[in-house]
Structures are given as C-alpha cells and as structure tokens.
Coordinates of C-alpha atoms in Angstrom, one line a residue:
M1 CA -78.0 -71.5 -37.8
P2 CA -76.0 -70.1 -34.6
D3 CA -72.8 -68.4 -35.3
R4 CA -69.9 -70.7 -35.2
Y5 CA -67.4 -69.8 -32.3
H6 CA -65.6 -70.9 -29.3
A7 CA -65.4 -69.5 -25.8
E8 CA -62.2 -69.0 -24.2
V9 CA -63.0 -68.6 -20.5
D10 CA -60.5 -67.3 -17.7
C11 CA -60.9 -65.9 -14.0
L12 CA -58.2 -64.3 -12.0
Q13 CA -58.2 -63.3 -8.4
K14 CA -56.3 -61.5 -5.7
N15 CA -56.9 -62.1 -2.0
H16 CA -57.9 -59.2 0.5
D17 CA -54.5 -58.0 1.9
K18 CA -52.8 -60.4 4.6
E19 CA -55.6 -62.9 3.8
R20 CA -54.7 -66.6 2.9
I21 CA -58.1 -67.6 1.6
C22 CA -60.0 -65.8 -0.9
G23 CA -63.6 -64.8 -0.2
D24 CA -64.5 -64.8 -4.0
V25 CA -65.0 -68.2 -5.3
Y26 CA -65.1 -69.0 -9.3
V27 CA -66.3 -72.2 -10.4
S28 CA -67.1 -73.7 -13.9
G29 CA -68.5 -76.6 -15.5
K30 CA -69.1 -78.3 -18.9
V31 CA -72.4 -80.1 -19.9
K32 CA -70.8 -82.2 -22.5
E33 CA -74.0 -83.8 -23.8
E34 CA -75.5 -80.5 -24.1
N35 CA -72.9 -78.6 -25.5
R36 CA -73.1 -76.0 -22.6
I37 CA -70.5 -74.2 -20.4
V38 CA -71.6 -72.7 -16.9
V39 CA -69.4 -70.3 -15.1
V40 CA -70.1 -68.9 -11.8
L41 CA -68.6 -66.1 -9.7
S42 CA -69.8 -65.6 -5.9
D43 CA -68.6 -63.1 -3.4
G44 CA -69.4 -64.2 0.2
M45 CA -70.0 -61.5 3.0
G46 CA -66.8 -60.1 4.3
H47 CA -63.3 -61.8 3.7
G48 CA -61.4 -64.7 4.9
V49 CA -62.7 -68.2 5.7
K50 CA -66.2 -67.2 6.4
A51 CA -66.7 -65.5 3.1
N52 CA -65.1 -68.3 1.4
I53 CA -67.6 -70.8 2.9
L54 CA -70.4 -68.7 1.9
A55 CA -69.0 -68.1 -1.5
T56 CA -68.4 -71.8 -2.0
L57 CA -71.6 -72.9 -1.0
T58 CA -73.5 -70.4 -3.3
A59 CA -71.1 -71.1 -6.2
T60 CA -71.5 -74.7 -5.9
M61 CA -75.4 -74.7 -5.8
A62 CA -75.6 -72.0 -8.5
L63 CA -73.6 -74.3 -10.9
K64 CA -75.5 -77.3 -10.2
F65 CA -79.0 -75.8 -10.4
T66 CA -78.0 -73.9 -13.7
E67 CA -76.6 -77.1 -15.2
E68 CA -80.0 -78.7 -14.4
H69 CA -82.1 -75.8 -16.0
K70 CA -83.6 -74.6 -12.7
A71 CA -85.6 -71.4 -13.0
P72 CA -83.3 -68.4 -12.2
E73 CA -85.8 -67.1 -9.3
K74 CA -85.8 -70.7 -7.9
T75 CA -82.0 -70.9 -8.0
A76 CA -81.9 -67.5 -6.1
E77 CA -84.6 -68.4 -3.5
T78 CA -82.8 -71.9 -2.9
I79 CA -79.4 -70.2 -2.5
M80 CA -80.6 -67.6 -0.2
N81 CA -82.5 -70.0 2.0
T82 CA -79.7 -72.3 2.3
L83 CA -76.8 -70.0 3.3
P84 CA -75.8 -70.3 6.9
E85 CA -76.4 -67.2 9.1
C86 CA -73.3 -65.4 10.0
S87 CA -72.7 -65.4 13.8
E88 CA -71.8 -61.9 14.2
R89 CA -74.1 -60.0 11.9
K90 CA -77.0 -62.2 12.2
I91 CA -77.4 -62.4 8.6
S92 CA -76.5 -64.7 5.4
Y93 CA -75.4 -62.9 2.2
S94 CA -73.3 -63.8 -0.8
T95 CA -73.5 -62.2 -4.3
F96 CA -73.4 -64.2 -7.5
T97 CA -73.2 -64.1 -11.1
V98 CA -74.1 -67.1 -13.4
I99 CA -73.2 -67.3 -17.0
D100 CA -74.7 -70.1 -18.9
I101 CA -73.3 -70.7 -22.7
N102 CA -75.6 -72.9 -25.0
F103 CA -73.3 -73.7 -28.0
T104 CA -76.1 -75.7 -29.7
K105 CA -78.8 -73.2 -29.5
G106 CA -76.2 -70.3 -29.9
D107 CA -77.5 -68.2 -26.9
T108 CA -75.9 -67.0 -23.7
T109 CA -78.1 -66.3 -20.5
I110 CA -76.7 -64.3 -17.6
L111 CA -78.2 -64.1 -13.9
E112 CA -76.8 -61.7 -11.4
Y113 CA -77.6 -60.9 -7.9
D114 CA -75.8 -57.7 -6.4
N115 CA -72.4 -58.3 -8.1
P116 CA -71.0 -55.3 -10.2
R117 CA -72.8 -55.2 -13.6
T118 CA -71.7 -57.6 -16.0
L119 CA -70.1 -56.0 -19.1
I120 CA -70.7 -57.1 -22.7
F121 CA -68.3 -55.9 -25.3
R122 CA -69.1 -56.2 -29.3
E123 CA -65.9 -55.1 -31.0
D124 CA -64.4 -52.3 -28.8
K125 CA -67.8 -51.0 -27.5
E126 CA -70.0 -52.0 -24.8
F127 CA -73.1 -53.7 -25.7
T128 CA -76.2 -53.5 -23.5
P129 CA -78.8 -56.5 -24.1
E130 CA -82.3 -56.0 -22.4
W131 CA -82.2 -57.0 -18.7
N132 CA -85.0 -58.2 -16.8
C133 CA -85.5 -57.8 -13.2
I134 CA -87.0 -60.4 -11.0
L135 CA -88.6 -59.4 -7.5
L136 CA -88.2 -62.5 -5.2
N137 CA -91.6 -62.8 -3.2
S138 CA -90.8 -65.1 -0.2
E139 CA -91.0 -64.1 3.1
K140 CA -87.3 -64.0 3.8
N141 CA -86.3 -62.5 0.6
S142 CA -89.3 -60.4 -0.2
G143 CA -88.2 -57.2 -2.3
K144 CA -84.9 -59.0 -3.2
E145 CA -84.1 -58.2 -6.7
I146 CA -82.1 -60.5 -9.3
K147 CA -81.4 -59.8 -13.1
V148 CA -81.6 -61.7 -16.2
C149 CA -80.5 -61.3 -19.6
S150 CA -80.1 -63.4 -22.8
F151 CA -78.5 -62.5 -25.8
R152 CA -76.8 -64.4 -29.0
P153 CA -73.2 -63.6 -28.9
R154 CA -71.0 -63.2 -32.1
R155 CA -67.5 -64.0 -32.7
G156 CA -65.2 -61.6 -31.2
D157 CA -67.6 -60.5 -28.3
R158 CA -66.4 -60.4 -24.7
I159 CA -68.1 -60.9 -21.4
F160 CA -66.7 -59.6 -18.4
F161 CA -67.9 -60.5 -14.9
C162 CA -66.2 -59.3 -11.4
S163 CA -66.7 -58.6 -7.9
D164 CA -66.7 -55.5 -6.1
G165 CA -62.9 -55.8 -5.0
I166 CA -62.6 -54.6 -8.5
T167 CA -65.0 -51.7 -8.8
Q168 CA -64.4 -50.6 -5.2
S169 CA -60.6 -50.7 -5.7
G170 CA -59.2 -47.1 -4.6
L171 CA -62.2 -46.3 -2.5
G172 CA -61.4 -43.1 -0.3
S173 CA -58.1 -42.3 -2.5
Q174 CA -57.8 -38.7 -4.2
K175 CA -58.3 -40.1 -7.6
Y176 CA -61.3 -42.6 -6.8
P177 CA -63.0 -41.2 -3.7
F178 CA -65.9 -43.4 -4.5
G179 CA -63.8 -46.4 -6.1
W180 CA -62.9 -47.1 -9.5
G181 CA -66.8 -48.0 -10.7
I182 CA -67.9 -50.1 -13.2
E183 CA -68.2 -47.0 -15.8
D184 CA -64.3 -46.6 -15.4
V185 CA -63.8 -50.1 -15.5
S186 CA -65.9 -50.2 -18.8
K187 CA -63.8 -47.4 -20.3
Y188 CA -60.6 -49.2 -19.5
I189 CA -61.6 -52.1 -21.4
E190 CA -62.8 -50.1 -24.5
N191 CA -59.4 -48.4 -24.5
S192 CA -57.4 -51.5 -24.1
L193 CA -59.2 -53.3 -26.8
K194 CA -59.1 -50.1 -29.1
L195 CA -55.0 -50.7 -28.7
K196 CA -55.0 -54.5 -29.2
K197 CA -58.1 -56.2 -30.4
D198 CA -57.0 -59.7 -29.9
L199 CA -56.2 -59.7 -26.1
S200 CA -56.7 -63.1 -24.7
A201 CA -59.4 -63.5 -21.8
R202 CA -56.3 -64.0 -19.4
Q203 CA -54.4 -61.3 -21.0
I204 CA -56.9 -58.5 -20.5
S205 CA -58.2 -59.8 -16.9
S206 CA -54.8 -59.8 -15.8
K207 CA -54.7 -56.0 -16.9
I208 CA -57.7 -55.2 -14.9
L209 CA -56.8 -56.8 -11.9
N210 CA -53.4 -55.1 -11.8
I211 CA -55.1 -51.9 -12.0
A212 CA -57.4 -52.8 -9.3
H213 CA -54.3 -53.6 -7.0
R214 CA -52.5 -50.6 -8.0
N215 CA -55.6 -48.6 -6.9
D216 CA -55.4 -49.8 -3.5
N217 CA -51.7 -49.2 -3.6
Y218 CA -50.7 -52.9 -3.7
H219 CA -52.7 -53.6 -0.4
L220 CA -56.3 -54.8 -1.5
K221 CA -58.9 -53.7 0.7
D222 CA -61.3 -56.6 -0.6
D223 CA -60.9 -60.0 -2.5
A224 CA -60.7 -58.9 -6.3
S225 CA -61.8 -61.3 -9.0
I226 CA -62.3 -60.6 -12.7
G227 CA -63.3 -62.9 -15.4
C228 CA -63.8 -62.8 -19.2
I229 CA -65.3 -64.9 -21.8
Y230 CA -64.0 -64.3 -25.2
F231 CA -65.9 -65.8 -28.2
R232 CA -63.5 -66.3 -31.0
E233 CA -62.1 -68.7 -33.9
A234 CA -60.9 -71.8 -32.4
R235 CA -57.3 -72.3 -31.8
K236 CA -56.5 -75.8 -32.5
L237 CA -53.8 -78.0 -30.8
M238 CA -52.6 -81.4 -31.7
L239 CA -50.8 -83.8 -29.2
C240 CA -49.4 -86.9 -30.7
T241 CA -47.8 -89.7 -28.6
G242 CA -47.1 -93.3 -29.5
P243 CA -46.3 -95.2 -32.4
P244 CA -49.1 -96.7 -34.9
Y245 CA -50.0 -100.2 -34.1
H246 CA -49.4 -101.0 -37.5
K247 CA -45.8 -100.0 -39.0
E248 CA -47.3 -99.5 -42.2
D249 CA -49.3 -96.5 -40.8
D250 CA -46.2 -94.7 -39.8
K251 CA -46.4 -92.4 -43.3
K252 CA -50.0 -91.7 -42.7
L253 CA -49.3 -90.4 -39.0
A254 CA -46.6 -88.5 -40.4
D255 CA -48.6 -86.8 -43.1
F256 CA -51.6 -86.1 -40.5
V257 CA -48.9 -84.3 -38.3
K258 CA -47.1 -82.4 -41.1
N259 CA -50.6 -80.8 -42.3
Y260 CA -52.6 -80.2 -39.2
P261 CA -53.8 -76.7 -39.1
G262 CA -52.4 -75.7 -35.7
K263 CA -49.9 -75.9 -33.0
K264 CA -48.3 -79.5 -32.5
I265 CA -46.8 -81.3 -29.6
V266 CA -45.0 -84.8 -30.0
M267 CA -44.4 -86.8 -27.1
G268 CA -42.1 -90.0 -27.0
A269 CA -38.7 -90.8 -28.6
T270 CA -40.2 -93.6 -30.8
T271 CA -42.9 -91.0 -32.3
A272 CA -40.0 -88.5 -32.8
D273 CA -38.1 -91.1 -34.7
I274 CA -41.0 -92.0 -36.9
L275 CA -41.7 -88.6 -37.9
S276 CA -38.0 -87.6 -38.4
R277 CA -37.7 -90.7 -40.6
E278 CA -40.9 -90.3 -42.7
L279 CA -40.5 -86.4 -43.1
N280 CA -36.9 -86.5 -43.3
L281 CA -36.4 -84.0 -40.4
E282 CA -33.9 -83.9 -37.9
I283 CA -34.2 -83.8 -34.3
Q284 CA -32.0 -81.6 -32.1
D285 CA -31.4 -82.6 -28.5
K286 CA -31.4 -79.6 -25.9
F287 CA -29.6 -80.2 -22.6
D288 CA -31.4 -77.2 -20.5
F289 CA -33.3 -79.1 -17.4
M290 CA -36.0 -76.8 -16.8
D291 CA -37.6 -79.6 -14.5
T292 CA -35.2 -82.0 -12.5
E293 CA -38.0 -84.7 -12.9
L294 CA -38.2 -84.8 -16.7
P295 CA -35.7 -85.0 -19.7
P296 CA -35.1 -81.7 -21.4
V297 CA -37.3 -80.9 -24.6
G298 CA -36.1 -81.1 -28.1
F299 CA -36.4 -79.7 -31.3
M300 CA -37.7 -80.5 -34.7
K301 CA -38.8 -78.1 -37.5
G302 CA -42.5 -77.8 -37.9
I303 CA -43.1 -79.0 -34.4
D304 CA -43.9 -76.6 -31.6
L305 CA -42.9 -78.5 -28.7
L306 CA -41.0 -82.0 -28.6
T307 CA -40.7 -83.8 -25.3
E308 CA -40.1 -87.2 -23.7
G309 CA -43.3 -89.4 -23.4
I310 CA -44.7 -91.4 -20.5
L311 CA -43.2 -89.5 -17.8
T312 CA -44.0 -86.1 -19.2
L313 CA -47.5 -87.2 -19.8
A314 CA -47.8 -88.4 -16.2
K315 CA -46.5 -85.1 -15.1
V316 CA -49.1 -83.1 -17.2
E317 CA -51.9 -84.9 -15.4
E318 CA -50.4 -84.2 -12.0
I319 CA -50.3 -80.7 -12.8
L320 CA -53.9 -80.5 -14.3
R321 CA -55.3 -82.2 -11.2
K322 CA -54.0 -79.4 -9.1
Y323 CA -54.8 -76.7 -11.5
H324 CA -56.7 -73.4 -10.9
S325 CA -56.8 -70.1 -12.7
N326 CA -54.2 -68.4 -10.5
I327 CA -51.7 -71.3 -10.6
D328 CA -47.9 -70.0 -11.6
L329 CA -46.9 -72.6 -14.2
G330 CA -43.2 -73.2 -14.6
Y331 CA -40.9 -73.7 -17.6
G332 CA -40.6 -77.5 -17.7
P333 CA -41.8 -79.6 -20.4
A334 CA -45.2 -80.4 -18.7
D335 CA -45.7 -76.9 -17.6
L336 CA -45.3 -75.9 -21.3
I337 CA -47.9 -78.4 -22.6
V338 CA -50.4 -77.2 -20.0
K339 CA -49.6 -73.7 -20.9
M340 CA -50.3 -74.6 -24.6
M341 CA -53.5 -76.5 -23.7
R342 CA -54.6 -73.2 -21.9
E343 CA -54.1 -71.0 -24.7
S344 CA -55.8 -73.4 -27.2
D345 CA -59.6 -74.1 -27.7
E346 CA -59.7 -77.8 -29.4
L347 CA -57.2 -80.4 -28.6
D348 CA -56.8 -83.2 -30.9
I349 CA -54.8 -86.1 -29.5
V350 CA -53.6 -88.8 -31.7
I351 CA -52.6 -92.0 -29.5
G352 CA -50.5 -94.7 -31.2
T353 CA -51.7 -97.9 -29.8
R354 CA -48.5 -99.9 -30.4
V355 CA -47.3 -101.4 -26.8
N356 CA -44.0 -100.1 -25.6
V357 CA -42.7 -103.2 -23.7
A358 CA -40.8 -101.2 -21.3
H359 CA -43.8 -99.8 -19.7
Q360 CA -45.2 -103.4 -18.9
D361 CA -42.3 -104.2 -16.6
P362 CA -44.0 -104.3 -13.0
N363 CA -40.7 -103.1 -11.5
L364 CA -41.0 -99.6 -13.1
P365 CA -42.8 -96.9 -11.0
V366 CA -46.5 -96.8 -10.9
E367 CA -46.8 -93.8 -13.1
L368 CA -45.4 -95.7 -16.2
E369 CA -49.1 -96.9 -17.0
I370 CA -50.0 -97.8 -20.3
R371 CA -50.2 -94.7 -22.5
R372 CA -53.6 -94.8 -23.6
T373 CA -55.0 -94.8 -20.0
V374 CA -53.0 -91.7 -18.9
V375 CA -54.0 -89.8 -22.1
K376 CA -57.7 -90.4 -21.4
R377 CA -57.2 -88.9 -17.7
V378 CA -55.6 -86.0 -19.1
A379 CA -58.3 -85.5 -21.9
Q380 CA -61.0 -85.6 -19.1
L381 CA -59.1 -83.2 -17.0
V382 CA -58.7 -80.6 -20.0
E383 CA -62.5 -81.0 -20.5
E384 CA -63.3 -80.4 -17.0
K385 CA -60.4 -77.9 -15.6
L386 CA -59.7 -75.8 -18.9
L387 CA -63.3 -76.2 -20.8
K388 CA -61.7 -77.3 -23.9
V389 CA -63.2 -79.4 -26.7
V390 CA -61.3 -82.7 -27.0
N391 CA -60.8 -85.1 -29.6
I392 CA -59.4 -88.5 -29.5
K393 CA -58.1 -90.4 -32.3
F394 CA -56.4 -94.1 -31.9
I395 CA -54.0 -95.1 -34.6

C-alpha cells in the first residue's frame, strides 16, 4: 500500500537581466483519472523570445507525451527532432526535466536532459536513487544522453529541479568563479532544512532564487528557475458559500463548519448569518477596503476568512484564470482566498443550493451568475492551476 501523502508543487522564476520574457518555461498538468501530477521545466537556448519559443514547445510536448505514458527515449527523440533550428547558431536546443508523480502506484519518475541534476531530499539529507542513462541512437541525436530514475517518495521528501541560471549564478565572481554549482545548492538546501524542517515548497524555492539573484549582484546573467515538490500531510481548506436548500439543514451546515479539521472560508452574508445564528457567534464588520471592487472582510470567531459572496467569488475566478507561479497577489478578499487555496492541499467546497433571487435579476452585471456555476469553474481552475484536490458538496 503506497505511503499516503500530498504533493505541494511550486516553481519560481526570474528573467535574464533586462529581458521581459523568460527563456525558461514551467508547465504542469493533472491527470485526474489516474491520480497523477506531471511537472516540466524547460530551458531554451539563450534568452528572450527565441529561448521562450524553444522552451515552450519543449515543455508542452514533454507534458503531453508524459501524460500519455510515452517511453522516455521516444519523448526525448520527438522533442529534439521537432525543435526549430536557430537561424544564428544553426542548431536547435532546449533542456528539460520531467517529473511524473503517480499517487495510485505510489511512485515518482524523473526524466532529465541537460538540466542541472535534480536533487531529492529525505529529511534534511540528499537522497540518491539509482539513475539509468539512455543513449539516443537516431541519426540526428546519436550519442545524446538522457537520465531516468524512479523511486517511492515518503512523507517529508522534497524534489528540487532548476535551470542552470541557478547553478551558474555568480559565474566569474571571486566567491564563485565557476558558478554556485549544484553541490553548493545542495548544501544550502540541507542547511536551510536543518534550521527549519517545515519550509513550504514556495518558501524554500524563494530563498534559493534570492541567493542566485544575489550571486549575480542582482543582475541575472541568465534566466533562473527553481522548483520544489514537497510530499507531506494534507492541509485542508473549506470554502462554504450559500444557504442550504432546506432551511432545516441550517444546523447541519453549521455543525459541519464548526467541526471541520482545517482552515475555513465563509462567503456571503446569508451564509454568515446562518452560522452566526446556529453557533451563537457575533459577526464583526471591518471597514478596511483593501480592494476597491469588493466589500471588506468581516470577522467571526472560528472562521479564518469571512467575505461577501458572489462578487468575491467572481473575482477569485478572474485571479485564477490569470494565475502563474510568479504572480503578486494583493491583500483584497479575493487575493486572500487564492493565497489560502495555494497554501492548502485539499479544498472542500460546500455549496448551498437555495436560490438567491437577487442573482436572477437580468439587469445585474453578467458576473452575477448562479453561485454553483461560478464555484464549479473555480474548482476546475484550482485543480488545473494549483494542482489541488477539490471536493464539492451540495447542501
């Protein structure tokens, strides 16, 4: 029986100094039917637009082929044969790292071509599974080598993958004449985990990226990307919105919210009034408008975030549609919800199905759609963009 864990996945990037487009591309996908997550990092040759095109093509193909269980050598051959040739250098080149996590089988497979070595940490020590080298034998790619490994993660394990903008940072400096190097990156991770064992994937990725940026005197000489996958116990989050269809179920909803073993978001004035009445809790209104498009948050004991309903939900959907790992979230109610979603592993959404007559008025803005429709779209985006497990319950 596979060890039960959840994978927190994050990847942070900084562009080559003065470039507006990153030459590294990170993509991820969830194969819900097979309970799998696939992440890919590709580094296109050079930097800027050309590098981004090469990396985007590589990452997209690698993700698709891996989701379809293509053999590693077939994936590598197809990618290398498909990449367009650079008009200046007369070669086509893009590195890639592919990580395929199968929760059902309990194993993880890593495919690597010319990116810095993927680091696996068990507790605060580097763990090295057995790697296999595969030599490609096609006429165009003869002699090129890809590396593959498979292992069974345990709770607490972390996988770190990066582009050479991280390992070559500081190149030519007095401290790192040959660049920071993967061994020093590994030592930095080890020391960081010894100081604080529960660093999130985002926190430790941010620390590594900031060090690489500093190594280049805050003017990166290459695009830099660092990703982390952290296998750990699930962090649960509940989002409750809308009153139950039957008024007699109000108490059932209140008991569910009260006893939920995780963080809690309540959206909508009617829902908040039900909980206030059934749990005998006072609602405290705040008047700090952190987002001029939305009403401010409220406060209720035992609830982590209390917000307005459909308008805030529509803004959450808008943020998620534009979401990427490097996005800067604000402090408005919708931003706070997305932050909480990002920091969770399992999202349980409880949707009350009583119709709010106000939301059926054809004169109201288009965004005020039926609550359950907006929630379903949000749930899909959370699964696709944040790679979270989402459960929906109607009441």
